[in-house]
mmCIF file of C-alpha atoms in Angstrom:
data_model
loop_
_atom_site.group_PDB
_atom_site.id
_atom_site.type_symbol
_atom_site.label_atom_id
_atom_site.label_comp_id
_atom_site.label_asym_id
_atom_site.label_seq_id
_atom_site.Cartn_x
_atom_site.Cartn_y
_atom_site.Cartn_z
ATOM 1 C CA MET A 1 130.662 81.044 123.490
ATOM 2 C CA VAL A 2 132.884 82.411 120.713
ATOM 3 C CA ASN A 3 135.769 80.106 119.803
ATOM 4 C CA GLU A 4 139.191 80.929 118.394
ATOM 5 C CA MET A 5 138.676 79.476 114.921
ATOM 6 C CA LYS A 6 138.992 81.957 112.068
ATOM 7 C CA TYR A 7 136.375 82.093 109.303
ATOM 8 C CA ASP A 8 136.267 83.823 105.961
ATOM 9 C CA TYR A 9 132.648 84.826 106.585
ATOM 10 C CA LEU A 10 130.412 85.170 109.608
ATOM 11 C CA ILE A 11 126.775 85.238 108.533
ATOM 12 C CA VAL A 12 124.362 86.802 110.998
ATOM 13 C CA GLY A 13 120.934 85.363 110.284
ATOM 14 C CA ALA A 14 119.939 81.926 108.975
ATOM 15 C CA GLY A 15 117.025 83.137 106.857
ATOM 16 C CA LEU A 16 116.905 82.964 103.067
ATOM 17 C CA TYR A 17 119.449 85.737 102.432
ATOM 18 C CA GLY A 18 121.987 84.319 104.862
ATOM 19 C CA ALA A 19 121.410 80.715 103.759
ATOM 20 C CA VAL A 20 121.903 81.544 100.075
ATOM 21 C CA PHE A 21 125.156 83.355 100.759
ATOM 22 C CA ALA A 22 126.364 80.602 103.086
ATOM 23 C CA HIS A 23 125.690 77.965 100.440
ATOM 24 C CA GLU A 24 127.445 79.891 97.680
ATOM 25 C CA ALA A 25 130.418 80.825 99.867
ATOM 26 C CA ASN A 26 130.803 77.204 100.931
ATOM 27 C CA LEU A 27 130.755 76.100 97.273
ATOM 28 C CA ALA A 28 133.463 78.672 96.573
ATOM 29 C CA GLY A 29 135.656 77.021 99.199
ATOM 30 C CA LYS A 30 135.206 79.694 101.871
ATOM 31 C CA SER A 31 134.995 78.878 105.555
ATOM 32 C CA VAL A 32 131.635 79.961 106.923
ATOM 33 C CA LEU A 33 129.905 80.269 110.281
ATOM 34 C CA VAL A 34 126.165 81.026 110.415
ATOM 35 C CA ILE A 35 124.559 82.270 113.634
ATOM 36 C CA ASP A 36 120.976 83.153 114.441
ATOM 37 C CA GLN A 37 119.421 84.482 117.640
ATOM 38 C CA ARG A 38 116.308 82.372 117.111
ATOM 39 C CA PRO A 39 116.337 78.721 118.216
ATOM 40 C CA HIS A 40 115.907 77.579 114.621
ATOM 41 C CA ILE A 41 117.075 78.212 111.064
ATOM 42 C CA ALA A 42 115.014 79.531 108.113
ATOM 43 C CA GLY A 43 114.023 82.919 109.575
ATOM 44 C CA ASN A 44 110.449 83.921 108.837
ATOM 45 C CA VAL A 45 109.926 81.051 106.382
ATOM 46 C CA TYR A 46 110.409 78.532 109.209
ATOM 47 C CA THR A 47 107.898 75.693 109.121
ATOM 48 C CA GLU A 48 107.280 73.166 111.880
ATOM 49 C CA GLU A 49 105.442 69.870 111.526
ATOM 50 C CA ILE A 50 102.355 69.634 113.742
ATOM 51 C CA GLU A 51 99.835 66.795 113.341
ATOM 52 C CA GLY A 52 101.484 65.944 110.013
ATOM 53 C CA ILE A 53 100.988 69.548 108.795
ATOM 54 C CA HIS A 54 103.846 71.894 107.920
ATOM 55 C CA VAL A 55 102.805 74.966 109.891
ATOM 56 C CA HIS A 56 104.090 78.351 108.682
ATOM 57 C CA GLN A 57 105.028 79.705 112.110
ATOM 58 C CA TYR A 58 105.590 83.296 110.925
ATOM 59 C CA GLY A 59 102.705 83.661 108.517
ATOM 60 C CA ALA A 60 101.822 82.374 105.080
ATOM 61 C CA HIS A 61 104.740 82.074 102.657
ATOM 62 C CA ILE A 62 103.887 81.097 99.082
ATOM 63 C CA PHE A 63 106.885 81.016 96.785
ATOM 64 C CA HIS A 64 106.233 82.768 93.478
ATOM 65 C CA THR A 65 108.467 84.253 90.828
ATOM 66 C CA ASN A 66 108.820 85.095 87.154
ATOM 67 C CA ASN A 67 112.592 84.864 87.488
ATOM 68 C CA ARG A 68 113.675 81.556 85.924
ATOM 69 C CA ASP A 69 117.156 81.802 87.447
ATOM 70 C CA VAL A 70 115.713 82.089 90.961
ATOM 71 C CA TRP A 71 113.278 79.239 90.331
ATOM 72 C CA ASP A 72 116.054 76.975 89.083
ATOM 73 C CA TYR A 73 118.128 77.929 92.098
ATOM 74 C CA VAL A 74 115.554 76.970 94.745
ATOM 75 C CA ALA A 75 114.634 73.834 92.795
ATOM 76 C CA GLN A 76 118.103 72.486 93.704
ATOM 77 C CA PHE A 77 116.994 72.214 97.307
ATOM 78 C CA SER A 78 113.362 71.173 97.105
ATOM 79 C CA GLU A 79 110.639 69.883 94.878
ATOM 80 C CA PHE A 80 107.703 72.316 94.834
ATOM 81 C CA ASN A 81 104.039 71.387 94.781
ATOM 82 C CA ARG A 82 101.525 73.106 92.514
ATOM 83 C CA PHE A 83 99.868 75.269 95.190
ATOM 84 C CA THR A 84 98.239 78.404 93.750
ATOM 85 C CA ASN A 85 97.364 81.231 96.106
ATOM 86 C CA SER A 86 93.637 81.993 95.835
ATOM 87 C CA PRO A 87 92.722 83.820 99.050
ATOM 88 C CA VAL A 88 89.169 84.750 100.014
ATOM 89 C CA ALA A 89 87.966 88.006 101.578
ATOM 90 C CA ASN A 90 85.418 87.795 104.393
ATOM 91 C CA TYR A 91 83.522 91.047 104.889
ATOM 92 C CA LYS A 92 80.984 90.696 107.700
ATOM 93 C CA GLY A 93 80.219 87.119 106.696
ATOM 94 C CA GLU A 94 80.072 87.778 102.952
ATOM 95 C CA LEU A 95 82.799 86.060 100.913
ATOM 96 C CA TYR A 96 84.547 87.696 97.951
ATOM 97 C CA SER A 97 87.237 86.511 95.599
ATOM 98 C CA LEU A 98 90.807 87.722 95.903
ATOM 99 C CA PRO A 99 92.475 88.862 93.738
ATOM 100 C CA PHE A 100 89.816 91.351 92.681
ATOM 101 C CA ASN A 101 88.406 89.870 89.505
ATOM 102 C CA MET A 102 85.126 89.275 87.721
ATOM 103 C CA TYR A 103 83.860 87.035 90.526
ATOM 104 C CA THR A 104 84.436 89.935 92.951
ATOM 105 C CA PHE A 105 82.805 92.513 90.705
ATOM 106 C CA ASN A 106 79.857 90.261 89.928
ATOM 107 C CA LYS A 107 79.092 89.754 93.616
ATOM 108 C CA MET A 108 79.739 93.411 94.437
ATOM 109 C CA TRP A 109 77.723 95.018 91.616
ATOM 110 C CA GLY A 110 75.963 92.226 89.718
ATOM 111 C CA VAL A 111 77.948 92.996 86.562
ATOM 112 C CA ILE A 112 78.465 90.219 84.029
ATOM 113 C CA THR A 113 80.961 91.500 81.489
ATOM 114 C CA PRO A 114 84.412 93.099 81.811
ATOM 115 C CA GLU A 115 83.035 96.197 80.081
ATOM 116 C CA GLU A 116 80.358 96.578 82.756
ATOM 117 C CA ALA A 117 82.912 96.117 85.530
ATOM 118 C CA MET A 118 85.288 98.668 84.021
ATOM 119 C CA ALA A 119 82.460 101.136 83.522
ATOM 120 C CA LYS A 120 81.495 100.817 87.196
ATOM 121 C CA ILE A 121 85.083 101.391 88.327
ATOM 122 C CA GLU A 122 85.426 104.405 86.027
ATOM 123 C CA GLU A 123 82.121 105.811 87.267
ATOM 124 C CA GLN A 124 83.278 105.606 90.893
ATOM 125 C CA LYS A 125 86.736 106.884 90.073
ATOM 126 C CA LYS A 126 85.224 109.879 88.267
ATOM 127 C CA ALA A 127 82.878 110.576 91.171
ATOM 128 C CA ALA A 128 85.909 110.663 93.493
ATOM 129 C CA CYS A 129 87.694 113.114 91.134
ATOM 130 C CA ILE A 130 90.984 111.171 91.260
ATOM 131 C CA THR A 131 93.488 111.798 88.492
ATOM 132 C CA ASP A 132 96.825 111.599 90.302
ATOM 133 C CA PRO A 133 96.598 109.391 93.442
ATOM 134 C CA LYS A 134 98.458 110.933 96.371
ATOM 135 C CA ASN A 135 97.865 108.244 99.001
ATOM 136 C CA LEU A 136 96.786 104.632 99.379
ATOM 137 C CA GLU A 137 93.085 105.453 99.557
ATOM 138 C CA GLU A 138 93.138 107.393 96.296
ATOM 139 C CA GLN A 139 95.292 104.742 94.629
ATOM 140 C CA ALA A 140 92.894 101.963 95.660
ATOM 141 C CA ILE A 141 89.779 103.808 94.503
ATOM 142 C CA SER A 142 91.442 104.528 91.153
ATOM 143 C CA LEU A 143 92.114 100.808 90.747
ATOM 144 C CA VAL A 144 88.875 99.179 91.927
ATOM 145 C CA GLY A 145 86.338 101.876 92.800
ATOM 146 C CA GLN A 146 84.844 103.174 96.046
ATOM 147 C CA ASP A 147 82.749 100.118 96.959
ATOM 148 C CA VAL A 148 85.542 97.549 96.727
ATOM 149 C CA TYR A 149 87.861 99.920 98.570
ATOM 150 C CA GLU A 150 85.429 100.502 101.450
ATOM 151 C CA MET A 151 84.508 96.837 101.899
ATOM 152 C CA LEU A 152 87.601 94.863 100.975
ATOM 153 C CA ILE A 153 90.639 97.150 101.336
ATOM 154 C CA LYS A 154 90.172 99.929 103.870
ATOM 155 C CA GLY A 155 89.542 97.946 107.069
ATOM 156 C CA TYR A 156 92.113 95.262 106.334
ATOM 157 C CA THR A 157 94.819 97.773 105.380
ATOM 158 C CA GLU A 158 94.256 100.010 108.396
ATOM 159 C CA LYS A 159 94.425 96.976 110.707
ATOM 160 C CA GLN A 160 97.596 95.774 108.999
ATOM 161 C CA TRP A 161 99.415 99.120 109.077
ATOM 162 C CA GLY A 162 97.813 100.781 112.105
ATOM 163 C CA ARG A 163 97.333 103.968 110.095
ATOM 164 C CA ASP A 164 94.590 105.707 108.168
ATOM 165 C CA CYS A 165 94.762 104.852 104.476
ATOM 166 C CA LYS A 166 95.096 108.563 103.696
ATOM 167 C CA GLU A 167 98.396 108.537 105.630
ATOM 168 C CA LEU A 168 99.889 105.618 103.674
ATOM 169 C CA PRO A 169 101.830 106.028 100.419
ATOM 170 C CA PRO A 170 100.134 104.892 97.197
ATOM 171 C CA PHE A 171 102.869 102.431 96.187
ATOM 172 C CA ILE A 172 101.806 99.975 98.915
ATOM 173 C CA ILE A 173 98.614 99.150 97.022
ATOM 174 C CA LYS A 174 100.196 99.010 93.557
ATOM 175 C CA ARG A 175 100.977 95.348 94.288
ATOM 176 C CA LEU A 176 97.236 94.704 94.403
ATOM 177 C CA PRO A 177 96.154 92.346 91.593
ATOM 178 C CA VAL A 178 93.065 93.590 89.722
ATOM 179 C CA ARG A 179 91.767 91.573 86.775
ATOM 180 C CA LEU A 180 88.843 91.779 84.406
ATOM 181 C CA THR A 181 88.916 87.979 84.113
ATOM 182 C CA PHE A 182 87.750 85.067 86.243
ATOM 183 C CA ASP A 183 91.328 84.160 87.196
ATOM 184 C CA ASN A 184 91.665 83.439 90.932
ATOM 185 C CA ASN A 185 95.478 83.083 90.839
ATOM 186 C CA TYR A 186 96.565 85.888 93.162
ATOM 187 C CA PHE A 187 100.193 86.099 92.083
ATOM 188 C CA ASN A 188 99.803 85.061 88.450
ATOM 189 C CA ALA A 189 103.510 84.187 88.460
ATOM 190 C CA LEU A 190 105.023 81.761 85.994
ATOM 191 C CA TYR A 191 106.531 79.667 88.800
ATOM 192 C CA GLN A 192 104.910 79.160 92.185
ATOM 193 C CA GLY A 193 104.268 76.594 94.876
ATOM 194 C CA ILE A 194 105.245 75.358 98.342
ATOM 195 C CA PRO A 195 108.386 73.289 99.026
ATOM 196 C CA VAL A 196 107.430 69.649 99.557
ATOM 197 C CA GLY A 197 108.385 68.867 103.149
ATOM 198 C CA GLY A 198 108.290 72.519 104.195
ATOM 199 C CA TYR A 199 110.603 75.507 104.006
ATOM 200 C CA THR A 200 112.739 74.414 106.942
ATOM 201 C CA ARG A 201 113.820 71.297 105.078
ATOM 202 C CA MET A 202 114.682 73.418 102.041
ATOM 203 C CA VAL A 203 116.885 75.746 104.111
ATOM 204 C CA GLU A 204 118.485 72.763 105.879
ATOM 205 C CA ARG A 205 119.633 71.560 102.473
ATOM 206 C CA MET A 206 121.044 74.985 101.647
ATOM 207 C CA LEU A 207 123.051 74.875 104.872
ATOM 208 C CA ASN A 208 124.175 71.259 104.537
ATOM 209 C CA GLY A 209 127.792 70.871 105.626
ATOM 210 C CA ILE A 210 127.964 74.409 107.059
ATOM 211 C CA GLU A 211 128.514 75.228 110.731
ATOM 212 C CA VAL A 212 125.344 76.765 112.156
ATOM 213 C CA ARG A 213 124.685 77.993 115.698
ATOM 214 C CA THR A 214 121.130 78.894 116.660
ATOM 215 C CA GLY A 215 120.092 80.667 119.859
ATOM 216 C CA THR A 216 123.160 82.843 119.406
ATOM 217 C CA GLU A 217 122.994 86.633 119.730
ATOM 218 C CA TYR A 218 125.398 88.722 117.687
ATOM 219 C CA LEU A 219 125.182 92.351 118.780
ATOM 220 C CA SER A 220 125.935 91.700 122.452
ATOM 221 C CA ASN A 221 129.059 89.736 121.413
ATOM 222 C CA ARG A 222 129.985 91.809 118.390
ATOM 223 C CA ILE A 223 133.641 92.481 119.254
ATOM 224 C CA ALA A 224 134.367 88.802 119.831
ATOM 225 C CA TYR A 225 132.613 87.721 116.649
ATOM 226 C CA GLU A 226 134.313 90.402 114.553
ATOM 227 C CA SER A 227 137.676 89.015 115.644
ATOM 228 C CA ILE A 228 137.005 85.540 114.198
ATOM 229 C CA ALA A 229 135.838 86.497 110.689
ATOM 230 C CA ASP A 230 137.397 88.372 107.811
ATOM 231 C CA LYS A 231 133.955 89.618 106.708
ATOM 232 C CA ILE A 232 130.451 89.699 108.136
ATOM 233 C CA ILE A 233 127.138 89.330 106.307
ATOM 234 C CA TYR A 234 124.600 91.046 108.566
ATOM 235 C CA THR A 235 120.884 90.443 107.978
ATOM 236 C CA GLY A 236 119.540 91.852 111.234
ATOM 237 C CA ALA A 237 117.908 95.246 111.737
ATOM 238 C CA ILE A 238 120.203 97.988 110.473
ATOM 239 C CA ASP A 239 119.144 100.480 113.149
ATOM 240 C CA ALA A 240 119.867 97.946 115.914
ATOM 241 C CA TYR A 241 123.357 97.392 114.499
ATOM 242 C CA PHE A 242 124.115 101.078 115.007
ATOM 243 C CA GLY A 243 122.553 101.165 118.457
ATOM 244 C CA TYR A 244 119.587 103.242 117.217
ATOM 245 C CA CYS A 245 121.938 106.226 117.132
ATOM 246 C CA GLU A 246 119.727 108.049 114.622
ATOM 247 C CA GLY A 247 116.529 106.883 116.284
ATOM 248 C CA PRO A 248 114.536 103.646 115.741
ATOM 249 C CA LEU A 249 113.037 102.777 112.379
ATOM 250 C CA GLN A 250 109.373 101.851 112.469
ATOM 251 C CA TYR A 251 108.054 98.384 111.690
ATOM 252 C CA ARG A 252 104.800 96.535 111.931
ATOM 253 C CA SER A 253 104.777 93.329 113.909
ATOM 254 C CA VAL A 254 102.426 90.341 113.733
ATOM 255 C CA ARG A 255 101.149 88.154 116.551
ATOM 256 C CA PHE A 256 99.819 84.664 115.846
ATOM 257 C CA GLU A 257 97.258 82.608 117.738
ATOM 258 C CA THR A 258 97.644 79.033 116.533
ATOM 259 C CA GLU A 259 95.428 76.129 117.521
ATOM 260 C CA ILE A 260 94.949 72.493 116.595
ATOM 261 C CA LEU A 261 91.326 71.635 115.770
ATOM 262 C CA ASN A 262 89.917 68.128 115.966
ATOM 263 C CA LYS A 263 88.182 68.416 112.618
ATOM 264 C CA PRO A 264 89.356 67.899 109.025
ATOM 265 C CA ASN A 265 88.347 71.293 107.656
ATOM 266 C CA PHE A 266 87.863 74.717 109.260
ATOM 267 C CA GLN A 267 87.511 77.239 106.410
ATOM 268 C CA GLY A 268 88.149 75.312 103.191
ATOM 269 C CA ASN A 269 90.986 77.559 102.039
ATOM 270 C CA ALA A 270 94.590 78.275 103.008
ATOM 271 C CA VAL A 271 94.051 82.016 103.503
ATOM 272 C CA VAL A 272 90.940 84.033 104.390
ATOM 273 C CA ASN A 273 91.331 87.793 104.902
ATOM 274 C CA TYR A 274 88.942 89.549 107.291
ATOM 275 C CA THR A 275 88.433 92.967 105.763
ATOM 276 C CA ASP A 276 86.033 94.672 108.182
ATOM 277 C CA LYS A 277 87.626 96.897 110.828
ATOM 278 C CA ASP A 278 85.693 95.313 113.720
ATOM 279 C CA THR A 279 87.265 91.845 113.414
ATOM 280 C CA ALA A 280 90.461 91.985 115.457
ATOM 281 C CA TRP A 281 92.540 89.680 113.280
ATOM 282 C CA THR A 282 93.598 90.441 109.718
ATOM 283 C CA ARG A 283 93.413 86.896 108.401
ATOM 284 C CA ILE A 284 93.182 83.220 109.275
ATOM 285 C CA ILE A 285 95.569 80.680 107.795
ATOM 286 C CA GLU A 286 94.595 77.012 107.593
ATOM 287 C CA HIS A 287 98.003 75.459 107.018
ATOM 288 C CA LYS A 288 97.009 72.032 105.706
ATOM 289 C CA TRP A 289 95.612 73.521 102.485
ATOM 290 C CA PHE A 290 99.098 74.657 101.432
ATOM 291 C CA GLU A 291 99.612 70.946 100.798
ATOM 292 C CA PHE A 292 96.059 70.051 99.746
ATOM 293 C CA GLY A 293 95.133 68.555 103.114
ATOM 294 C CA LYS A 294 97.373 65.517 102.605
ATOM 295 C CA ASP A 295 100.267 64.026 104.544
ATOM 296 C CA ALA A 296 103.564 62.934 102.958
ATOM 297 C CA LYS A 297 101.962 59.628 101.837
ATOM 298 C CA GLY A 298 98.965 61.322 100.243
ATOM 299 C CA ASN A 299 96.531 60.444 103.022
ATOM 300 C CA ASP A 300 93.816 62.861 104.180
ATOM 301 C CA LEU A 301 94.688 64.497 107.503
ATOM 302 C CA PRO A 302 92.025 64.109 110.209
ATOM 303 C CA LYS A 303 92.921 67.311 112.089
ATOM 304 C CA THR A 304 93.683 70.860 111.066
ATOM 305 C CA VAL A 305 95.850 73.737 112.343
ATOM 306 C CA VAL A 306 94.742 77.357 112.050
ATOM 307 C CA SER A 307 96.508 80.631 112.869
ATOM 308 C CA ARG A 308 94.857 83.998 113.434
ATOM 309 C CA GLU A 309 97.078 86.967 112.627
ATOM 310 C CA TYR A 310 96.981 90.218 114.597
ATOM 311 C CA SER A 311 98.939 93.221 113.376
ATOM 312 C CA SER A 312 100.504 95.715 115.790
ATOM 313 C CA GLU A 313 103.117 98.433 116.043
ATOM 314 C CA TRP A 314 106.538 96.915 116.600
ATOM 315 C CA LYS A 315 108.191 97.250 119.991
ATOM 316 C CA THR A 316 111.715 96.296 121.068
ATOM 317 C CA GLY A 317 111.886 92.563 121.740
ATOM 318 C CA GLU A 318 109.224 91.661 119.164
ATOM 319 C CA GLU A 319 109.755 90.339 115.650
ATOM 320 C CA ALA A 320 109.901 93.147 113.099
ATOM 321 C CA TYR A 321 107.913 92.181 109.997
ATOM 322 C CA TYR A 322 106.998 95.056 107.690
ATOM 323 C CA PRO A 323 109.102 98.202 107.320
ATOM 324 C CA VAL A 324 106.952 101.345 107.410
ATOM 325 C CA ASN A 325 108.310 102.878 104.224
ATOM 326 C CA ASP A 326 106.816 106.354 104.585
ATOM 327 C CA ALA A 327 108.842 109.499 103.895
ATOM 328 C CA LYS A 328 110.038 109.884 107.494
ATOM 329 C CA ASN A 329 111.337 106.325 107.769
ATOM 330 C CA VAL A 330 112.868 106.264 104.297
ATOM 331 C CA SER A 331 114.815 109.409 105.189
ATOM 332 C CA LEU A 332 115.939 107.843 108.466
ATOM 333 C CA TYR A 333 116.998 104.656 106.694
ATOM 334 C CA GLU A 334 119.123 106.667 104.267
ATOM 335 C CA ARG A 335 121.093 107.985 107.238
ATOM 336 C CA TYR A 336 121.686 104.454 108.480
ATOM 337 C CA LYS A 337 122.601 103.343 104.964
ATOM 338 C CA SER A 338 125.265 106.066 104.854
ATOM 339 C CA LEU A 339 126.684 104.721 108.104
ATOM 340 C CA SER A 340 126.612 101.161 106.767
ATOM 341 C CA GLU A 341 128.676 102.129 103.742
ATOM 342 C CA LYS A 342 131.505 103.107 106.079
ATOM 343 C CA GLU A 343 131.576 99.611 107.608
ATOM 344 C CA LYS A 344 134.185 98.090 105.293
ATOM 345 C CA LYS A 345 134.071 94.654 106.941
ATOM 346 C CA VAL A 346 130.280 94.314 107.027
ATOM 347 C CA ILE A 347 127.771 93.721 104.223
ATOM 348 C CA PHE A 348 124.146 94.526 105.069
ATOM 349 C CA GLY A 349 121.363 92.619 103.349
ATOM 350 C CA GLY A 350 117.969 90.989 103.584
ATOM 351 C CA ARG A 351 114.646 92.413 104.676
ATOM 352 C CA LEU A 352 115.874 94.015 107.909
ATOM 353 C CA GLY A 353 119.370 94.909 106.759
ATOM 354 C CA ALA A 354 117.985 96.776 103.748
ATOM 355 C CA TYR A 355 114.804 98.005 105.514
ATOM 356 C CA GLN A 356 112.699 96.767 102.623
ATOM 357 C CA TYR A 357 109.674 94.558 102.182
ATOM 358 C CA TYR A 358 110.920 91.676 100.031
ATOM 359 C CA ASP A 359 109.102 88.800 98.418
ATOM 360 C CA MET A 360 111.085 85.597 98.815
ATOM 361 C CA ASP A 361 112.284 85.526 95.217
ATOM 362 C CA ALA A 362 113.572 89.099 95.552
ATOM 363 C CA VAL A 363 115.515 88.143 98.707
ATOM 364 C CA ILE A 364 117.137 85.267 96.854
ATOM 365 C CA ALA A 365 117.874 87.364 93.758
ATOM 366 C CA SER A 366 119.435 90.056 95.945
ATOM 367 C CA ALA A 367 121.569 87.495 97.780
ATOM 368 C CA LEU A 368 122.738 85.895 94.527
ATOM 369 C CA GLU A 369 123.698 89.285 93.126
ATOM 370 C CA MET A 370 125.700 90.010 96.249
ATOM 371 C CA CYS A 371 127.357 86.583 95.965
ATOM 372 C CA LYS A 372 128.405 87.372 92.412
ATOM 373 C CA ASN A 373 129.945 90.686 93.438
ATOM 374 C CA GLU A 374 131.547 89.426 96.628
ATOM 375 C CA LEU A 375 132.735 85.909 95.801
ATOM 376 C CA ASN A 376 133.936 86.627 92.267
ATOM 377 C CA SER A 377 135.809 89.797 93.146
#
């Protein structure tokens, strides 16, 4: 129920973007109300303790950044452990190192030196006659060669996006780490780790002293909520805000099958990607390894929790995860962005509000930039 109290800011969404703005606005002496349609705070970084394990309920989230300002900012709210993301690729029972590095190339081709690995990639790139990659497939082959693409990229990517790699833009794969070293650090960022105690605790500290209502839907009560706030920070889906008047944007969604296992170790790693097309899931997360298999007192945990991830096309009522940033959807988003710029009382931000795939540090940097412009104006 919407009350009569007046706020400087209504923040729709208690994820990272909304929590950062709420914290900064509160520090600036502004009155703030945060609402979220989910029954919890923290958005997609929400973690829940199960069997002493902080389970990432919406998929693996490893904080990583080269931005010292962002790192210092989050460090106010949590100590971070030293977790380094070193995922493994499982292709039909054969295990390969991710990121693609000398361990990968040695197992794939038997090469020993970086020169041999580079020569093999160049040989396969030349055979494919790729000079200017036009799609994800061509981009991948130009980075790691035909063999690595066929075994470790193609099946996983097509499961994740539900599209042929030839239909996907090349920029999606430019994030792919490729190294002619034996470095298994996927992100290779200067600062990285997992918040001790989980992400939910970190966001709780951001929102300390701020009025928060979960299980609260905004769009169906928009008129009432608009009347109680001078400004609105909206982090929901931009197309939903405008009633899909230009048509729905496309997203990929993810379904999770999570189970508790009565054993101390299932796969020996936090993340294992399944890269063949015949395995239904894209990856399995074993959550305890984000915190080295220990509880808060440093004791070994006797059980484990695993989640299988299944990618699918988003449908109304599901969680929207990855924007499909192809030409059609980018053009459609631009039309919604033009509409959003006419909403003088509303600021759109975050992953869904900006229709953009964000790493966590980029969400926080974007929110802080908006805080600077909005709160100091």
